[in-house]
């Protein structure tokens, strides 16, 4: 065992995921190279694949040599890759837990009875279902509870995402603003993110969202916000994401699909569920906010939608 390897290797998938987060935040007591950390994060995010594929198949998937996986396993304190892989095999031993992943896999290999045009929709629907199943398998109840309480109780909430994630940020801002006050896109005044961050106070919440290939400016917003005392919530795709280190709570949403860009379907499902948790946490405050909105709409004769 290498001198700086983990003394007692993690024996559950939950512990492996926690270790991957700690490594990314420089809290593990040892370091991994960026490539090794990225591979580690991807392994723990898809245990159903890590459990059944050979070391050669996984190496090909990640574009590395099999020996790299062996070295990673030993660096994490395992005797070798087989010992490491046993954790993943134990995690999926409960068949019911990964029922939907297997179902999605079967559907992926079943030819569609419809025309080519319909098949495009069917394939994306199956892929989105698999991505949703992927994030469900990684959800942490304590982190969800913590993020929910922050979003319900903070004085201000600001949301930041660019490119495709600007639409997700807008969706989150609009829907969260339906049940509580002082929610906005970070750069809504168009004064620049630096100016927007300078107007926030400790205890305010900043949500950042991005996935590979990451936008560096979004990760930088998270870093600056955390340094200024804001609570950062990251919605991203991997424990190796640059959005993770400054985040108090981070959530990991897969986006693999046949869509020519990053698939957003699973992200929307996650956000809708998180918003439901916040509304439930707010209770009567959320109901009163929604009722007040409805009254205003009726008075102004505005169409809802």
mmCIF file of C-alpha atoms in Angstrom:
data_model
loop_
_atom_site.group_PDB
_atom_site.id
_atom_site.type_symbol
_atom_site.label_atom_id
_atom_site.label_comp_id
_atom_site.label_asym_id
_atom_site.label_seq_id
_atom_site.Cartn_x
_atom_site.Cartn_y
_atom_site.Cartn_z
ATOM 1 C CA UNK A 1 0.000 0.000 0.000
ATOM 2 C CA UNK A 2 1.426 3.423 -0.854
ATOM 3 C CA UNK A 3 2.575 5.407 2.150
ATOM 4 C CA UNK A 4 -0.054 8.115 1.626
ATOM 5 C CA UNK A 5 -2.924 5.767 0.738
ATOM 6 C CA UNK A 6 -6.132 5.755 2.769
ATOM 7 C CA UNK A 7 -5.580 3.665 5.893
ATOM 8 C CA UNK A 8 -9.071 2.162 5.909
ATOM 9 C CA UNK A 9 -10.732 2.119 2.488
ATOM 10 C CA UNK A 10 -14.439 3.039 2.263
ATOM 11 C CA UNK A 11 -16.709 -0.010 2.177
ATOM 12 C CA UNK A 12 -19.982 1.550 1.035
ATOM 13 C CA UNK A 13 -20.908 3.528 -2.064
ATOM 14 C CA UNK A 14 -22.044 6.378 0.187
ATOM 15 C CA UNK A 15 -18.606 6.561 1.801
ATOM 16 C CA UNK A 16 -16.922 6.461 -1.611
ATOM 17 C CA UNK A 17 -19.075 9.362 -2.798
ATOM 18 C CA UNK A 18 -18.300 11.338 0.341
ATOM 19 C CA UNK A 19 -14.576 10.704 -0.190
ATOM 20 C CA UNK A 20 -14.809 11.889 -3.820
ATOM 21 C CA UNK A 21 -16.330 15.144 -2.564
ATOM 22 C CA UNK A 22 -13.670 15.536 0.130
ATOM 23 C CA UNK A 23 -10.874 15.053 -2.396
ATOM 24 C CA UNK A 24 -12.359 17.760 -4.624
ATOM 25 C CA UNK A 25 -12.532 20.120 -1.668
ATOM 26 C CA UNK A 26 -8.970 19.319 -0.488
ATOM 27 C CA UNK A 27 -10.389 17.926 2.756
ATOM 28 C CA UNK A 28 -9.397 14.263 2.356
ATOM 29 C CA UNK A 29 -5.875 14.460 3.754
ATOM 30 C CA UNK A 30 -4.418 13.298 0.444
ATOM 31 C CA UNK A 31 -4.707 14.399 -3.167
ATOM 32 C CA UNK A 32 -5.451 12.853 -6.550
ATOM 33 C CA UNK A 33 -4.470 14.214 -9.922
ATOM 34 C CA UNK A 34 -7.270 15.930 -11.818
ATOM 35 C CA UNK A 35 -7.658 12.994 -14.215
ATOM 36 C CA UNK A 36 -7.692 10.408 -11.427
ATOM 37 C CA UNK A 37 -10.229 12.437 -9.466
ATOM 38 C CA UNK A 38 -12.419 12.778 -12.545
ATOM 39 C CA UNK A 39 -12.335 8.993 -13.083
ATOM 40 C CA UNK A 40 -13.045 8.378 -9.387
ATOM 41 C CA UNK A 41 -16.047 10.714 -9.516
ATOM 42 C CA UNK A 42 -17.450 9.052 -12.628
ATOM 43 C CA UNK A 43 -17.079 5.587 -11.106
ATOM 44 C CA UNK A 44 -19.091 6.469 -7.998
ATOM 45 C CA UNK A 45 -21.745 8.261 -10.047
ATOM 46 C CA UNK A 46 -22.594 5.132 -12.060
ATOM 47 C CA UNK A 47 -22.169 2.171 -9.671
ATOM 48 C CA UNK A 48 -24.284 -0.098 -11.852
ATOM 49 C CA UNK A 49 -21.657 0.225 -14.608
ATOM 50 C CA UNK A 50 -18.638 0.200 -12.294
ATOM 51 C CA UNK A 51 -19.883 -3.041 -10.760
ATOM 52 C CA UNK A 52 -20.313 -5.108 -13.913
ATOM 53 C CA UNK A 53 -17.778 -3.850 -16.451
ATOM 54 C CA UNK A 54 -14.280 -5.278 -16.613
ATOM 55 C CA UNK A 55 -11.289 -3.161 -15.758
ATOM 56 C CA UNK A 56 -10.397 -3.039 -19.463
ATOM 57 C CA UNK A 57 -13.898 -1.892 -20.458
ATOM 58 C CA UNK A 58 -13.887 0.855 -17.833
ATOM 59 C CA UNK A 59 -10.403 1.946 -18.883
ATOM 60 C CA UNK A 60 -11.537 2.198 -22.514
ATOM 61 C CA UNK A 61 -14.581 4.209 -21.444
ATOM 62 C CA UNK A 62 -12.412 6.735 -19.610
ATOM 63 C CA UNK A 63 -9.607 6.762 -22.164
ATOM 64 C CA UNK A 64 -6.974 5.530 -19.713
ATOM 65 C CA UNK A 65 -4.825 2.441 -19.140
ATOM 66 C CA UNK A 66 -6.172 -0.334 -16.869
ATOM 67 C CA UNK A 67 -3.127 0.178 -14.658
ATOM 68 C CA UNK A 68 -4.429 3.664 -13.848
ATOM 69 C CA UNK A 69 -7.528 2.128 -12.285
ATOM 70 C CA UNK A 70 -5.390 -0.272 -10.279
ATOM 71 C CA UNK A 71 -3.251 2.589 -8.992
ATOM 72 C CA UNK A 72 -6.372 4.582 -8.114
ATOM 73 C CA UNK A 73 -7.790 1.643 -6.141
ATOM 74 C CA UNK A 74 -4.557 1.227 -4.191
ATOM 75 C CA UNK A 75 -4.306 4.978 -3.553
ATOM 76 C CA UNK A 76 -7.770 4.761 -1.992
ATOM 77 C CA UNK A 77 -6.556 2.008 0.329
ATOM 78 C CA UNK A 78 -7.843 -1.064 -1.507
ATOM 79 C CA UNK A 79 -5.713 -4.138 -2.187
ATOM 80 C CA UNK A 80 -6.422 -3.825 -5.900
ATOM 81 C CA UNK A 81 -9.150 -3.077 -8.401
ATOM 82 C CA UNK A 82 -11.147 -6.222 -7.585
ATOM 83 C CA UNK A 83 -11.312 -5.179 -3.927
ATOM 84 C CA UNK A 84 -12.391 -1.695 -5.041
ATOM 85 C CA UNK A 85 -15.022 -3.052 -7.450
ATOM 86 C CA UNK A 86 -16.517 -5.215 -4.707
ATOM 87 C CA UNK A 87 -17.929 -2.053 -3.111
ATOM 88 C CA UNK A 88 -19.869 -1.278 -6.287
ATOM 89 C CA UNK A 89 -21.093 -4.869 -6.604
ATOM 90 C CA UNK A 90 -22.377 -4.777 -3.057
ATOM 91 C CA UNK A 91 -24.153 -1.480 -3.769
ATOM 92 C CA UNK A 92 -26.208 -2.956 -6.604
ATOM 93 C CA UNK A 93 -26.867 -6.300 -4.912
ATOM 94 C CA UNK A 94 -30.339 -5.016 -4.042
ATOM 95 C CA UNK A 95 -32.052 -5.595 -7.393
ATOM 96 C CA UNK A 96 -34.965 -3.282 -6.643
ATOM 97 C CA UNK A 97 -32.679 -0.281 -6.149
ATOM 98 C CA UNK A 98 -31.494 -0.395 -9.777
ATOM 99 C CA UNK A 99 -34.692 -1.664 -11.379
ATOM 100 C CA UNK A 100 -35.195 1.476 -13.451
ATOM 101 C CA UNK A 101 -31.618 1.514 -14.734
ATOM 102 C CA UNK A 102 -31.998 -2.020 -16.008
ATOM 103 C CA UNK A 103 -35.383 -1.228 -17.495
ATOM 104 C CA UNK A 104 -33.994 1.796 -19.326
ATOM 105 C CA UNK A 105 -31.136 -0.345 -20.613
ATOM 106 C CA UNK A 106 -33.548 -2.913 -21.991
ATOM 107 C CA UNK A 107 -35.628 -0.223 -23.653
ATOM 108 C CA UNK A 108 -32.535 1.272 -25.253
ATOM 109 C CA UNK A 109 -31.881 -2.010 -27.051
ATOM 110 C CA UNK A 110 -35.492 -2.599 -28.132
ATOM 111 C CA UNK A 111 -36.254 -1.406 -31.668
ATOM 112 C CA UNK A 112 -39.107 1.072 -31.898
ATOM 113 C CA UNK A 113 -42.229 0.071 -33.774
ATOM 114 C CA UNK A 114 -42.785 3.644 -34.935
ATOM 115 C CA UNK A 115 -41.178 5.623 -37.734
ATOM 116 C CA UNK A 116 -37.741 7.189 -37.604
ATOM 117 C CA UNK A 117 -39.158 10.546 -36.503
ATOM 118 C CA UNK A 118 -41.000 9.030 -33.547
ATOM 119 C CA UNK A 119 -37.922 7.018 -32.571
ATOM 120 C CA UNK A 120 -35.991 10.239 -31.966
ATOM 121 C CA UNK A 121 -38.532 11.238 -29.308
ATOM 122 C CA UNK A 122 -38.683 7.771 -27.812
ATOM 123 C CA UNK A 123 -34.918 7.541 -27.507
ATOM 124 C CA UNK A 124 -34.594 10.918 -25.795
ATOM 125 C CA UNK A 125 -37.428 10.041 -23.427
ATOM 126 C CA UNK A 126 -35.686 6.804 -22.442
ATOM 127 C CA UNK A 127 -32.367 8.574 -21.999
ATOM 128 C CA UNK A 128 -33.949 11.270 -19.824
ATOM 129 C CA UNK A 129 -35.592 8.568 -17.693
ATOM 130 C CA UNK A 130 -32.174 6.943 -17.245
ATOM 131 C CA UNK A 131 -30.658 10.300 -16.247
ATOM 132 C CA UNK A 132 -33.412 10.875 -13.716
ATOM 133 C CA UNK A 133 -32.761 7.422 -12.286
ATOM 134 C CA UNK A 134 -29.078 8.332 -12.174
ATOM 135 C CA UNK A 135 -29.581 11.363 -9.951
ATOM 136 C CA UNK A 136 -32.145 9.574 -7.769
ATOM 137 C CA UNK A 137 -29.493 7.020 -6.896
ATOM 138 C CA UNK A 138 -27.160 9.785 -5.684
ATOM 139 C CA UNK A 139 -29.537 11.970 -3.667
ATOM 140 C CA UNK A 140 -28.548 12.640 -0.082
ATOM 141 C CA UNK A 141 -31.464 13.363 2.255
ATOM 142 C CA UNK A 142 -29.413 15.503 4.634
ATOM 143 C CA UNK A 143 -28.091 17.662 1.806
ATOM 144 C CA UNK A 144 -31.584 18.056 0.351
ATOM 145 C CA UNK A 145 -32.911 19.107 3.751
ATOM 146 C CA UNK A 146 -30.068 21.581 4.211
ATOM 147 C CA UNK A 147 -30.548 23.146 0.774
ATOM 148 C CA UNK A 148 -34.313 23.332 1.288
ATOM 149 C CA UNK A 149 -33.932 25.195 4.567
ATOM 150 C CA UNK A 150 -31.443 27.609 3.046
ATOM 151 C CA UNK A 151 -33.728 28.389 0.111
ATOM 152 C CA UNK A 152 -36.733 28.842 2.387
ATOM 153 C CA UNK A 153 -35.026 30.891 5.081
ATOM 154 C CA UNK A 154 -32.402 33.066 3.392
ATOM 155 C CA UNK A 155 -33.105 36.761 3.052
ATOM 156 C CA UNK A 156 -32.043 36.791 -0.592
ATOM 157 C CA UNK A 157 -31.580 34.085 -3.207
ATOM 158 C CA UNK A 158 -29.679 34.683 -6.423
ATOM 159 C CA UNK A 159 -29.381 32.170 -9.263
ATOM 160 C CA UNK A 160 -26.610 32.032 -11.859
ATOM 161 C CA UNK A 161 -26.118 29.984 -15.005
ATOM 162 C CA UNK A 162 -25.003 30.802 -18.524
ATOM 163 C CA UNK A 163 -25.625 29.394 -21.985
ATOM 164 C CA UNK A 164 -28.079 26.494 -21.658
ATOM 165 C CA UNK A 165 -28.118 26.879 -17.905
ATOM 166 C CA UNK A 166 -29.376 30.437 -18.176
ATOM 167 C CA UNK A 167 -32.760 28.964 -19.060
ATOM 168 C CA UNK A 168 -32.606 26.660 -16.014
ATOM 169 C CA UNK A 169 -31.613 29.626 -13.825
ATOM 170 C CA UNK A 170 -34.558 31.618 -15.166
ATOM 171 C CA UNK A 171 -36.926 28.715 -14.488
ATOM 172 C CA UNK A 172 -35.656 28.359 -10.915
ATOM 173 C CA UNK A 173 -35.889 32.106 -10.336
ATOM 174 C CA UNK A 174 -39.444 32.382 -11.626
ATOM 175 C CA UNK A 175 -40.819 29.363 -9.765
ATOM 176 C CA UNK A 176 -39.023 30.058 -6.474
ATOM 177 C CA UNK A 177 -40.245 33.659 -6.704
ATOM 178 C CA UNK A 178 -43.806 32.345 -6.768
ATOM 179 C CA UNK A 179 -43.520 31.082 -3.177
ATOM 180 C CA UNK A 180 -41.083 33.538 -1.552
ATOM 181 C CA UNK A 181 -39.725 37.045 -2.012
ATOM 182 C CA UNK A 182 -36.351 38.469 -3.071
ATOM 183 C CA UNK A 183 -35.351 35.867 -5.635
ATOM 184 C CA UNK A 184 -33.588 36.991 -8.802
ATOM 185 C CA UNK A 185 -31.067 36.092 -11.450
ATOM 186 C CA UNK A 186 -27.660 37.162 -10.182
ATOM 187 C CA UNK A 187 -27.091 39.586 -13.044
ATOM 188 C CA UNK A 188 -30.707 40.704 -13.480
ATOM 189 C CA UNK A 189 -29.789 44.439 -13.275
ATOM 190 C CA UNK A 190 -27.185 43.903 -16.054
ATOM 191 C CA UNK A 191 -24.518 45.551 -13.925
ATOM 192 C CA UNK A 192 -22.203 42.537 -14.020
ATOM 193 C CA UNK A 193 -21.846 39.625 -11.634
ATOM 194 C CA UNK A 194 -19.134 41.339 -9.561
ATOM 195 C CA UNK A 195 -21.441 44.235 -8.771
ATOM 196 C CA UNK A 196 -24.322 41.854 -8.090
ATOM 197 C CA UNK A 197 -22.229 39.798 -5.676
ATOM 198 C CA UNK A 198 -21.047 42.921 -3.863
ATOM 199 C CA UNK A 199 -24.665 43.737 -2.994
ATOM 200 C CA UNK A 200 -25.220 40.432 -1.198
ATOM 201 C CA UNK A 201 -24.741 39.860 2.509
ATOM 202 C CA UNK A 202 -23.481 36.886 4.527
ATOM 203 C CA UNK A 203 -26.236 34.305 4.804
ATOM 204 C CA UNK A 204 -27.725 35.052 1.403
ATOM 205 C CA UNK A 205 -27.876 32.092 -0.989
ATOM 206 C CA UNK A 206 -26.330 31.782 -4.445
ATOM 207 C CA UNK A 207 -27.327 28.876 -6.689
ATOM 208 C CA UNK A 208 -24.845 28.060 -9.454
ATOM 209 C CA UNK A 209 -25.510 25.611 -12.283
ATOM 210 C CA UNK A 210 -23.302 24.174 -15.012
ATOM 211 C CA UNK A 211 -22.118 20.845 -16.418
ATOM 212 C CA UNK A 212 -19.249 19.628 -18.599
ATOM 213 C CA UNK A 213 -17.775 21.404 -20.449
ATOM 214 C CA UNK A 214 -17.954 23.778 -17.509
ATOM 215 C CA UNK A 215 -18.110 27.551 -17.732
ATOM 216 C CA UNK A 216 -15.233 28.837 -15.612
ATOM 217 C CA UNK A 217 -16.999 32.089 -14.783
ATOM 218 C CA UNK A 218 -19.818 30.168 -13.074
ATOM 219 C CA UNK A 219 -17.347 28.290 -10.876
ATOM 220 C CA UNK A 220 -15.651 31.609 -10.078
ATOM 221 C CA UNK A 221 -18.984 33.097 -8.992
ATOM 222 C CA UNK A 222 -19.345 30.202 -6.549
ATOM 223 C CA UNK A 223 -15.827 30.714 -5.190
ATOM 224 C CA UNK A 224 -16.274 34.461 -4.665
ATOM 225 C CA UNK A 225 -19.739 34.049 -3.144
ATOM 226 C CA UNK A 226 -18.497 31.462 -0.630
ATOM 227 C CA UNK A 227 -15.545 33.674 0.279
ATOM 228 C CA UNK A 228 -17.976 36.537 0.910
ATOM 229 C CA UNK A 229 -20.092 34.499 3.293
ATOM 230 C CA UNK A 230 -22.925 33.483 0.986
ATOM 231 C CA UNK A 231 -24.191 29.905 1.078
ATOM 232 C CA UNK A 232 -23.583 28.288 -2.299
ATOM 233 C CA UNK A 233 -25.736 25.517 -3.762
ATOM 234 C CA UNK A 234 -24.343 23.795 -6.870
ATOM 235 C CA UNK A 235 -26.402 21.947 -9.459
ATOM 236 C CA UNK A 236 -23.916 20.125 -11.648
ATOM 237 C CA UNK A 237 -23.029 16.712 -13.066
ATOM 238 C CA UNK A 238 -20.016 15.282 -11.248
ATOM 239 C CA UNK A 239 -18.131 15.299 -7.984
ATOM 240 C CA UNK A 240 -15.108 16.440 -9.983
ATOM 241 C CA UNK A 241 -17.003 19.528 -11.214
ATOM 242 C CA UNK A 242 -15.289 22.854 -10.429
ATOM 243 C CA UNK A 243 -18.604 24.027 -8.958
ATOM 244 C CA UNK A 244 -18.325 21.568 -6.060
ATOM 245 C CA UNK A 245 -15.463 22.964 -3.879
ATOM 246 C CA UNK A 246 -17.211 26.227 -2.871
ATOM 247 C CA UNK A 247 -20.651 24.631 -2.492
ATOM 248 C CA UNK A 248 -22.267 23.961 0.872
ATOM 249 C CA UNK A 249 -24.592 21.564 -0.925
ATOM 250 C CA UNK A 250 -24.000 20.003 -4.354
ATOM 251 C CA UNK A 251 -26.306 17.861 -6.457
ATOM 252 C CA UNK A 252 -25.260 15.688 -9.369
ATOM 253 C CA UNK A 253 -27.481 15.308 -12.416
ATOM 254 C CA UNK A 254 -26.448 13.116 -15.390
ATOM 255 C CA UNK A 255 -27.005 14.499 -18.881
ATOM 256 C CA UNK A 256 -25.900 11.720 -21.250
ATOM 257 C CA UNK A 257 -28.182 11.496 -24.266
ATOM 258 C CA UNK A 258 -28.393 11.523 -28.046
ATOM 259 C CA UNK A 259 -29.238 15.251 -27.989
ATOM 260 C CA UNK A 260 -26.536 17.209 -29.783
ATOM 261 C CA UNK A 261 -25.941 19.354 -26.687
ATOM 262 C CA UNK A 262 -26.246 18.683 -22.964
ATOM 263 C CA UNK A 263 -29.653 17.219 -22.125
ATOM 264 C CA UNK A 264 -31.564 19.382 -19.639
ATOM 265 C CA UNK A 265 -34.547 17.110 -18.988
ATOM 266 C CA UNK A 266 -33.278 15.543 -15.759
ATOM 267 C CA UNK A 267 -32.158 18.962 -14.487
ATOM 268 C CA UNK A 268 -35.693 20.309 -14.830
ATOM 269 C CA UNK A 269 -37.122 17.283 -12.982
ATOM 270 C CA UNK A 270 -34.625 17.779 -10.161
ATOM 271 C CA UNK A 271 -35.405 21.486 -9.888
ATOM 272 C CA UNK A 272 -39.163 20.887 -9.827
ATOM 273 C CA UNK A 273 -38.766 18.428 -6.953
ATOM 274 C CA UNK A 274 -36.444 20.786 -5.049
ATOM 275 C CA UNK A 275 -38.961 23.618 -5.504
ATOM 276 C CA UNK A 276 -41.698 21.364 -4.103
ATOM 277 C CA UNK A 277 -39.550 20.744 -1.017
ATOM 278 C CA UNK A 278 -39.058 24.482 -0.538
ATOM 279 C CA UNK A 279 -42.784 25.170 -0.896
ATOM 280 C CA UNK A 280 -43.514 22.470 1.679
ATOM 281 C CA UNK A 281 -40.909 23.948 4.033
ATOM 282 C CA UNK A 282 -42.470 27.415 3.686
ATOM 283 C CA UNK A 283 -45.947 26.054 4.373
ATOM 284 C CA UNK A 284 -48.524 28.832 4.829
ATOM 285 C CA UNK A 285 -46.047 31.433 3.606
ATOM 286 C CA UNK A 286 -45.924 29.691 0.240
ATOM 287 C CA UNK A 287 -49.712 29.382 0.100
ATOM 288 C CA UNK A 288 -50.141 33.058 0.961
ATOM 289 C CA UNK A 289 -47.596 34.063 -1.662
ATOM 290 C CA UNK A 290 -49.359 32.034 -4.338
ATOM 291 C CA UNK A 291 -52.758 33.407 -3.309
ATOM 292 C CA UNK A 292 -51.462 36.977 -3.430
ATOM 293 C CA UNK A 293 -50.037 36.364 -6.882
ATOM 294 C CA UNK A 294 -53.362 35.023 -8.099
ATOM 295 C CA UNK A 295 -55.216 38.051 -6.737
ATOM 296 C CA UNK A 296 -52.810 40.420 -8.468
ATOM 297 C CA UNK A 297 -53.148 38.548 -11.746
ATOM 298 C CA UNK A 298 -56.926 38.681 -11.498
ATOM 299 C CA UNK A 299 -56.919 42.399 -10.737
ATOM 300 C CA UNK A 300 -54.684 43.175 -13.652
ATOM 301 C CA UNK A 301 -56.434 40.702 -15.967
ATOM 302 C CA UNK A 302 -53.114 39.002 -16.781
ATOM 303 C CA UNK A 303 -52.998 35.586 -18.352
ATOM 304 C CA UNK A 304 -51.131 32.985 -16.318
ATOM 305 C CA UNK A 305 -48.378 30.953 -17.984
#
